[in-house]
Coordinates of C-alpha atoms in Angstrom, one line a residue:
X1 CA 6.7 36.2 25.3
X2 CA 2.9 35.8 25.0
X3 CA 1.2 33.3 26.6
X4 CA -2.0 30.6 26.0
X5 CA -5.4 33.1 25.7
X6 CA -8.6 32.5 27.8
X7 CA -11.6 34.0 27.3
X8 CA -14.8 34.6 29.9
X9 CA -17.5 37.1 28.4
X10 CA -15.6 37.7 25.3
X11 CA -13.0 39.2 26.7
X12 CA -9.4 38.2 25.5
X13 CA -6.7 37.7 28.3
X14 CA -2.6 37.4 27.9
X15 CA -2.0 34.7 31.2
X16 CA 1.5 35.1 30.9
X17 CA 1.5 38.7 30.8
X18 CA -1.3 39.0 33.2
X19 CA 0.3 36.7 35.8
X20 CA 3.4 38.5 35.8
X21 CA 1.6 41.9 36.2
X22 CA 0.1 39.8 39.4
X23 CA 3.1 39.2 40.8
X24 CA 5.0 42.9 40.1
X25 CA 2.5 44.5 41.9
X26 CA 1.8 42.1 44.7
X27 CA 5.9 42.4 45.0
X28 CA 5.9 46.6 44.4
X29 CA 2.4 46.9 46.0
X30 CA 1.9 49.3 43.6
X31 CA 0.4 49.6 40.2
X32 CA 2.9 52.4 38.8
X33 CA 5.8 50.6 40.3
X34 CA 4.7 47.5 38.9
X35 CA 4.3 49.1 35.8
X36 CA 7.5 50.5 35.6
X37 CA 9.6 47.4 36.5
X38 CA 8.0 45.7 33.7
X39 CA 8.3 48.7 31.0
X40 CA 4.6 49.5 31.0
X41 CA 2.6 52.2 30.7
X42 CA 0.3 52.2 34.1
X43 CA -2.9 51.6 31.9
X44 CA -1.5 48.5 30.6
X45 CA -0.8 47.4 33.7
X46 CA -4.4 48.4 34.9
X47 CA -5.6 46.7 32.5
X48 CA -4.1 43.5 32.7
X49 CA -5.0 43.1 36.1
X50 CA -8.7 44.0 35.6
X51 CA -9.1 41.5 32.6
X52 CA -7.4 39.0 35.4
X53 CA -10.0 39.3 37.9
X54 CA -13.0 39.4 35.2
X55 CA -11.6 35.6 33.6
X56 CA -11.4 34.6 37.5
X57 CA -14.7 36.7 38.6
X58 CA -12.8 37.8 42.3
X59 CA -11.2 40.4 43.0
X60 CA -7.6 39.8 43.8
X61 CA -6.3 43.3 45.0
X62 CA -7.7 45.7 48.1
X63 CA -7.8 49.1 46.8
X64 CA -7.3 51.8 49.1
X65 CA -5.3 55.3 49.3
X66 CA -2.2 53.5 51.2
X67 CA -2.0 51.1 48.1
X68 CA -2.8 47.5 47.1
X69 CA -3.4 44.7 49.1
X70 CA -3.6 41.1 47.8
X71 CA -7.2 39.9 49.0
X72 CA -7.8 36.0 50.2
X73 CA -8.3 34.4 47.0
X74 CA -5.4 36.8 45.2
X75 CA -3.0 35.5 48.2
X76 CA -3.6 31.8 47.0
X77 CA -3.5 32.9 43.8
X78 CA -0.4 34.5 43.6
X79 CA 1.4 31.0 45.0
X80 CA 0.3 29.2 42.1
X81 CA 1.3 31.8 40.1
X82 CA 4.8 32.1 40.6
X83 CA 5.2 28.6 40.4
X84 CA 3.7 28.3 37.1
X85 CA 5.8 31.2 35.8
X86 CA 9.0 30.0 37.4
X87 CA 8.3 26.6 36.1
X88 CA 7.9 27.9 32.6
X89 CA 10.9 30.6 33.0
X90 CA 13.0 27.7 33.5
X91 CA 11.4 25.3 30.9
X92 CA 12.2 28.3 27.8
X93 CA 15.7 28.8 29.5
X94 CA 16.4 25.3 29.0
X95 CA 15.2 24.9 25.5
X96 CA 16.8 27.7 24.7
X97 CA 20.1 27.2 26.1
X98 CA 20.7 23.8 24.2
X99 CA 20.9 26.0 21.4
X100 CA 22.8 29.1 22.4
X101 CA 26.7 29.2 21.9
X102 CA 28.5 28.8 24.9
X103 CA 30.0 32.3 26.0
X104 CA 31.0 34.5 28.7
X105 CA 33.9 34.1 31.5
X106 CA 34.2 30.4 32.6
X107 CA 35.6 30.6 36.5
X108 CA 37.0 27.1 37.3
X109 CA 38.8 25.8 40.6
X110 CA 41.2 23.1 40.8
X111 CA 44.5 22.8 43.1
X112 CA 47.4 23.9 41.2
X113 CA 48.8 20.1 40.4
X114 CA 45.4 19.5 38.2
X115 CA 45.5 22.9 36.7
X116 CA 49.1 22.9 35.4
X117 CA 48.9 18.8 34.6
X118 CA 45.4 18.3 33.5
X119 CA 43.9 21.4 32.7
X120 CA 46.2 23.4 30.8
X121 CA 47.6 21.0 28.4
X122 CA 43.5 20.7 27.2
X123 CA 42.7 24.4 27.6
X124 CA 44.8 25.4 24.4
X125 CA 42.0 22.9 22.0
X126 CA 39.2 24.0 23.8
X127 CA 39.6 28.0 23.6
X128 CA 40.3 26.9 19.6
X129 CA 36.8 25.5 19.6
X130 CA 35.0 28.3 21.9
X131 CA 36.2 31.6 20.8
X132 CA 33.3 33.3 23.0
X133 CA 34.6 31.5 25.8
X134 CA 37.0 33.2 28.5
X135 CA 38.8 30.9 31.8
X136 CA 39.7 31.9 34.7
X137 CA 41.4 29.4 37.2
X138 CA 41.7 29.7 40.4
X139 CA 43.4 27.4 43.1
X140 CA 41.1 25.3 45.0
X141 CA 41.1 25.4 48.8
X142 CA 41.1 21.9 50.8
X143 CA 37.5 21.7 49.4
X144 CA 36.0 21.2 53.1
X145 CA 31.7 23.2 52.6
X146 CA 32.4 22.9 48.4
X147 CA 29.3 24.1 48.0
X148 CA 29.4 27.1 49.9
X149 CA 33.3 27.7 48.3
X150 CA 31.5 28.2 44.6
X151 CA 29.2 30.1 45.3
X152 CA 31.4 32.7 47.5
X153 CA 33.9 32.6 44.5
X154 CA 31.6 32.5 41.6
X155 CA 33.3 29.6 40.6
X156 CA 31.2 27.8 37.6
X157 CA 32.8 24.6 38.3
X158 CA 35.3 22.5 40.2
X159 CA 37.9 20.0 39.5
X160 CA 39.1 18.1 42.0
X161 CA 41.3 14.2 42.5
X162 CA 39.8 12.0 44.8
X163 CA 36.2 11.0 46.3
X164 CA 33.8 14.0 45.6
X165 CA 32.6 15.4 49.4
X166 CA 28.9 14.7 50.0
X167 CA 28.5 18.8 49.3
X168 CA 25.0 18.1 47.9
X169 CA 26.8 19.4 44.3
X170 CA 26.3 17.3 40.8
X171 CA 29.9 15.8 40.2
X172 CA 31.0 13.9 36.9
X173 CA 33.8 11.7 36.8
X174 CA 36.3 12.6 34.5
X175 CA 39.0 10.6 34.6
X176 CA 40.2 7.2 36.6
X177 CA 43.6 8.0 38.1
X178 CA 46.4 4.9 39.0
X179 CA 49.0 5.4 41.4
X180 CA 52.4 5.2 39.5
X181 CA 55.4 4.8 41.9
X182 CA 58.3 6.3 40.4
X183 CA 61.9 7.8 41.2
X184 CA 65.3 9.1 39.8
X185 CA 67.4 6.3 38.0
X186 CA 70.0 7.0 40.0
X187 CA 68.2 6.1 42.8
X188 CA 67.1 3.3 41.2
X189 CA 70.2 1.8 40.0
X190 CA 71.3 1.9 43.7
X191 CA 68.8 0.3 44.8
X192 CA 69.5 -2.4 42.1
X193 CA 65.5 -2.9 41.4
X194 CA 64.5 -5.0 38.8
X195 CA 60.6 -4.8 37.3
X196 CA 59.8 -8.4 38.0
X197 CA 61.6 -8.0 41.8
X198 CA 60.0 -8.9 44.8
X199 CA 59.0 -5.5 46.0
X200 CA 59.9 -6.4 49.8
X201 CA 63.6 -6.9 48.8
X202 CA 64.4 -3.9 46.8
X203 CA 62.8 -1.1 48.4
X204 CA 63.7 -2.3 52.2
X205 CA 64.8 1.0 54.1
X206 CA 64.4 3.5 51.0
X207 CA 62.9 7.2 51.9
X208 CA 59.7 7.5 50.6
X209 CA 58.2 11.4 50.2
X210 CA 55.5 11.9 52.1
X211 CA 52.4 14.2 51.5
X212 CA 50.7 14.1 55.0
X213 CA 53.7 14.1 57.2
X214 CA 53.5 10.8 58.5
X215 CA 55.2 7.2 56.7
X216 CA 54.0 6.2 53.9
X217 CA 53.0 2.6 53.1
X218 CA 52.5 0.9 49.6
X219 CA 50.5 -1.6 49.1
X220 CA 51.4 -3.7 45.7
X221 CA 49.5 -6.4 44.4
X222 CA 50.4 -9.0 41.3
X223 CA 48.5 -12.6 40.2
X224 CA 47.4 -13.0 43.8
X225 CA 50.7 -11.4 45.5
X226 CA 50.3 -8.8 48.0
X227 CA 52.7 -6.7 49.9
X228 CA 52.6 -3.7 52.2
X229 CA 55.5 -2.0 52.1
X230 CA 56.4 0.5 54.9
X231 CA 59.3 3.4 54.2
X232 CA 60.9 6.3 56.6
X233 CA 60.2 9.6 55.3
X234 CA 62.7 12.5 55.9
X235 CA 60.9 15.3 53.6
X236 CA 56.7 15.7 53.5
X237 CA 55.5 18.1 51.5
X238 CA 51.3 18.6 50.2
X239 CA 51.9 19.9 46.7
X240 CA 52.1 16.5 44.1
X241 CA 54.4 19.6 42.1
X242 CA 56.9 19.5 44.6
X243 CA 56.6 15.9 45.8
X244 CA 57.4 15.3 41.9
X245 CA 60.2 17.6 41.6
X246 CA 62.3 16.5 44.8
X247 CA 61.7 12.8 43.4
X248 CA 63.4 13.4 40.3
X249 CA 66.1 15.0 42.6
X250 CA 66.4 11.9 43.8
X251 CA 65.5 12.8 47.2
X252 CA 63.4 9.7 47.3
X253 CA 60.9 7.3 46.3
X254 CA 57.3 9.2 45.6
X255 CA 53.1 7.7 44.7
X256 CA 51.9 10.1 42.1
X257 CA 48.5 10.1 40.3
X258 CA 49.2 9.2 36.9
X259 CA 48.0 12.0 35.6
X260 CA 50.5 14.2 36.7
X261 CA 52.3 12.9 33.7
X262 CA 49.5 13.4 31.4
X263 CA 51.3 16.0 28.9
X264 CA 54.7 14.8 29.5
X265 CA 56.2 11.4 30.5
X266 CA 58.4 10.7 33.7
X267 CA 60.9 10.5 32.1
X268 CA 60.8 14.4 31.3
X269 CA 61.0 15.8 34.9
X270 CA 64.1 13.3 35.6
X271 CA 62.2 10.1 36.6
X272 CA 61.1 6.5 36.2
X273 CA 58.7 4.0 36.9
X274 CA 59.2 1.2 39.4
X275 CA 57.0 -1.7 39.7
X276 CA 55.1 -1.0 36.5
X277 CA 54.1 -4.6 36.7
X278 CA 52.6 -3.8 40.1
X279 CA 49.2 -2.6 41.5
X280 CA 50.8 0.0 43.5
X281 CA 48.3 2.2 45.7
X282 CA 48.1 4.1 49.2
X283 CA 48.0 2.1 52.2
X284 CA 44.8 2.6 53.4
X285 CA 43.8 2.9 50.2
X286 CA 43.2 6.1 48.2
X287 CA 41.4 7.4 45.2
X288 CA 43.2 9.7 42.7
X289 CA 40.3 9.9 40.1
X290 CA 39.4 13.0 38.8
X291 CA 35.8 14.5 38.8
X292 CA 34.3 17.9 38.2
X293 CA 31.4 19.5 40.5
X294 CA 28.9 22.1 39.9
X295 CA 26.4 23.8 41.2
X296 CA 22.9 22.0 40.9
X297 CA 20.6 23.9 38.5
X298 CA 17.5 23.0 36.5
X299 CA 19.6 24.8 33.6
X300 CA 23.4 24.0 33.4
X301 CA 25.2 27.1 31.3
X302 CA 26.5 25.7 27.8
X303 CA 29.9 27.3 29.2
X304 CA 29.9 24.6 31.7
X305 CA 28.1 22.2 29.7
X306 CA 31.2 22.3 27.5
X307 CA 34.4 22.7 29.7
X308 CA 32.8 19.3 31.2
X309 CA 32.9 17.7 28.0
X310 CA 35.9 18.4 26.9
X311 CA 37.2 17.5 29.8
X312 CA 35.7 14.5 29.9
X313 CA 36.8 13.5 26.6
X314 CA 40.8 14.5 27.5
X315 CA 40.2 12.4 30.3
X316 CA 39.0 9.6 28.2
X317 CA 41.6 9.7 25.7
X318 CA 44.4 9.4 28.5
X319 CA 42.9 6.6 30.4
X320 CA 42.6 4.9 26.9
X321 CA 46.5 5.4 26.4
X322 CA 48.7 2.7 26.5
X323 CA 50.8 3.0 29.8
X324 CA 53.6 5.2 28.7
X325 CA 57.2 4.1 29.8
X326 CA 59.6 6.3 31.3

């Protein structure tokens, strides 16, 4: 790329070039190295740094048989240097990149519940409309340092339900998740629920599945009612897979995002909604919103740029649904 030209005593001098022949050899310490790592002939390299120092009228290098040393003034140079050239390395990447076709291998993480429920029923549309594109998912750890997990798996991006960790990461929401309370009709009809029931009555005494282990409470709110409802739990489990398969089993009453049933409706895995008239929701209270988090870069790769917004818009779509019944 060639940069701006100055001129001192008629002599014509390539900044951009010059400047990153300045900062080759300051980093080789050697003019023939430099030369080399920038596919140069060692008299264009010479050159470049002699028409440097005549524009600037110093010296910057210390010649001597054990090699080149920056001088004073070429020390302070060089600082401002590599700012200006990273500054304008990332300026051209960016302007560049809003244009270039998003491609290569997109690594995402995401537990397995979000992958299979979320993920993969969009992932069919968006490889249709990225042909360069190739994903790779991975299942997320408990996303404790997030930060430090990306970069160690070479991750591009994460998708995760529930408030984002202060992992110093940019996150997008993607999707606003509601707790749906559902369970098998046969356990329903024992329990002789009705929509419009008091809650308190109906569910007194039921097993609830539990994901941490300990009882669950609901709490369920309507036009200024509000109940917390407290179950016994005989089976805890952490996967929302497995929680939603040994509720359809009937094994007892379960609080699933409601995008686990994003592709397909409860009533397809052998369940149905209770208290759709309800807020229903984790007591203490829990988010089950769905946000994606990336690395923070000056330049965000169109490969990420896009999995985001296309994610985005499935998320958007779904939340815009009308409340499927079971």
């Amino acid at each position: 790329m060639r940069g701006a030209r100055m001129r001192r005593g008629g002599m014509g001098v390539d900044y951009v070039t010059c400047l990153r022949v300045l900062l080759a050899t300051a980093d080789a310490g050697s003019l023939s190295r430099a030369a080399t790592v920038l596919d140069l002939n060692v008299s264009s390299a010479s050159r470049a740094i002699a028409e440097l120092e005549h524009d600037l009228g110093a010296a910057l290098f210390n010649r001597s048989t054990r090699g080149l040393h920056l001088t004073e003034i070429g020390e302070r140079f060089l600082g401002r240097a590599r700012r200006i050239l990273a500054d304008l390395d990332d300026a051209r990447a960016e302007a560049t990149s809003l244009n270039a076709a998003p491609r290569g291998c997109l690594r995402v993480l995401a537990s397995p519940s979000v992958g299979r429920a979320v993920i993969a029923p969009m992932l069919p549309a968006f490889l249709r409309a990225y042909p360069d594109i190739d994903v790779e998912i991975r299942s997320g750890p408990a996303f404790g340092d997030l930060s430090h997990i990306l970069i160690e798996s070479g991750a591009d991006v994460a998708v995760l339900s529930g408030r984002p960790p202060d992992s110093g990461l940019l996150f997008r929401p993607v999707l606003t998740g509601t707790w749906w309370a559902v369970a098998a009709p046969d356990l329903v009809a024992h329990m002789g629920l009705r929509d419009d029931r008091d809650p308190m009555g109906g569910l007194s005494g039921v097993a609830c599945l539990s994901r941490t282990g300990t009882p669950p409470a609901w709490r369920c709110d309507r036009a200024g009612q509000a109940h917390v409802l407290s179950f016994p739990t005989r089976v805890a489990a952490d996967s929302l897979d497995m929680l939603r398969t040994l509720a359809g089993a009937g094994a007892g009453l379960a609080l699933l995002p409601d995008w686990m049933f994003m592709d397909r409706p409860p009533a397809a895995f052998g369940l149905v909604r209770i208290l759709p008239g309800w807020r229903v929701t984790p007591d203490p209270d829990e988010s089950c919103d769905l946000s994606v988090l990336y690395p923070r870069k000056k330049v965000v790769p169109p490969k990420t740029r896009a999995f985001v917004t296309a994610l985005g818009a499935a998320g958007r779509a779904f939340d815009a649904r009308t409340t499927p019944t079971a």
